[in-house]
Amino acid sequence: MNDDGDPGPAEHLGDTGRIFFGSHGELPKSDARVTAYAEVDAANAAIGVAMAAAPLEREIATTLLSVQNDLLDLVTDLGVSTFGDEPVITIVPGYVERLDRAIQYFEERSENLGGMVLPGGTLGAALMYQARAAVRRAELAVWRAVEAYPEVVNREAGRYLNRLSTLLFVTARGINADQGDVSWVPGSSVQAIGQGTADVADATG
């Protein structure tokens, strides 16, 4: 906003549904690259909520803080074309390898990670599952951007988010270790509804 109280050029541009997006220049906000940026930003915020709202072990909190920094690197990468000059910040295989090591570490600390579970349990785990869902949306958005602009968008960003969703799943299971996960019981709702209907029929018969 300028000294006269009028919105500046960037604010005017946003009001038209367009945005200046790094080295890509001016783009519509509906562009796949901008959507990917927004979804990654939302995923990072979801991780921040999980960290702030529930007490986490030091190892988990430290890992997630590093992840949040990585995600800012990632959105910076999305704003820089891979075609042409080397970007200042880019997601490279080393980012993914570090997540793989973290996944292995937390898997080894946890027991009985088999089976399907419901996204709940303790507050910390529930928020981690929610963050994982946000990361999944971000990953899908990044892959759509890769498909739309294969020569421009860095594929390593999609690989990183894929691994990150696994890391969040493993940490959520670990957080629930003491209390126990809520297991998925296939068809249980249908069975309960059927039983309830039978009970009502017996009572009114």
Short mmCIF file of N, CA and C in Angstrom, two decimals, residues 21-24 74-83 85-90 152-154:
data_model
loop_
_atom_site.label_atom_id
_atom_site.label_comp_id
_atom_site.label_asym_id
_atom_site.label_seq_id
_atom_site.Cartn_x
_atom_site.Cartn_y
_atom_site.Cartn_z
N PHE A 21 4.69 -14.99 -10.03
CA PHE A 21 5.15 -16.24 -9.43
C PHE A 21 6.61 -16.51 -9.78
N GLY A 22 7.49 -15.87 -9.04
CA GLY A 22 8.92 -16.09 -9.20
C GLY A 22 9.39 -15.91 -10.62
N SER A 23 10.28 -16.81 -11.05
CA SER A 23 10.84 -16.70 -12.40
C SER A 23 9.85 -17.12 -13.48
N HIS A 24 8.69 -17.65 -13.08
CA HIS A 24 7.66 -18.00 -14.05
C HIS A 24 6.93 -16.76 -14.55
N LEU A 74 10.90 -26.05 -0.72
CA LEU A 74 10.14 -26.67 -1.81
C LEU A 74 9.27 -25.65 -2.54
N VAL A 75 8.58 -24.79 -1.79
CA VAL A 75 7.74 -23.80 -2.47
C VAL A 75 8.60 -22.77 -3.20
N THR A 76 9.79 -22.52 -2.67
CA THR A 76 10.72 -21.64 -3.39
C THR A 76 11.13 -22.29 -4.70
N ASP A 77 11.39 -23.60 -4.65
CA ASP A 77 11.73 -24.36 -5.85
C ASP A 77 10.60 -24.29 -6.87
N LEU A 78 9.35 -24.42 -6.41
CA LEU A 78 8.22 -24.36 -7.33
C LEU A 78 8.14 -23.02 -8.05
N GLY A 79 8.63 -21.98 -7.41
CA GLY A 79 8.58 -20.65 -8.00
C GLY A 79 9.72 -20.36 -8.96
N VAL A 80 10.62 -21.34 -9.13
CA VAL A 80 11.78 -21.14 -10.01
C VAL A 80 11.76 -22.19 -11.10
N SER A 81 11.85 -21.77 -12.34
CA SER A 81 11.86 -22.70 -13.46
C SER A 81 13.14 -23.51 -13.46
N THR A 82 13.02 -24.82 -13.71
CA THR A 82 14.21 -25.66 -13.82
C THR A 82 14.83 -25.55 -15.21
N PHE A 83 14.16 -24.84 -16.10
CA PHE A 83 14.67 -24.67 -17.46
C PHE A 83 15.50 -23.39 -17.51
N ASP A 85 18.73 -21.18 -16.09
CA ASP A 85 19.72 -21.02 -15.02
C ASP A 85 19.42 -21.94 -13.85
N GLU A 86 20.48 -22.36 -13.17
CA GLU A 86 20.33 -23.20 -11.99
C GLU A 86 19.63 -22.42 -10.88
N PRO A 87 18.53 -22.95 -10.31
CA PRO A 87 17.84 -22.22 -9.24
C PRO A 87 18.69 -22.12 -7.99
N VAL A 88 18.44 -21.08 -7.21
CA VAL A 88 19.20 -20.87 -5.98
C VAL A 88 18.90 -21.97 -4.98
N ILE A 89 17.63 -22.31 -4.81
CA ILE A 89 17.22 -23.39 -3.90
C ILE A 89 16.42 -24.40 -4.71
N THR A 90 16.81 -25.66 -4.62
CA THR A 90 16.08 -26.70 -5.34
C THR A 90 16.07 -27.97 -4.50
N VAL A 152 9.58 -27.83 -16.55
CA VAL A 152 9.70 -26.65 -15.69
C VAL A 152 9.67 -27.00 -14.20
N VAL A 153 8.80 -27.93 -13.82
CA VAL A 153 8.60 -28.24 -12.40
C VAL A 153 9.49 -29.41 -11.99
N ASN A 154 10.14 -29.27 -10.87
CA ASN A 154 11.08 -30.26 -10.36
C ASN A 154 10.35 -31.49 -9.82
#
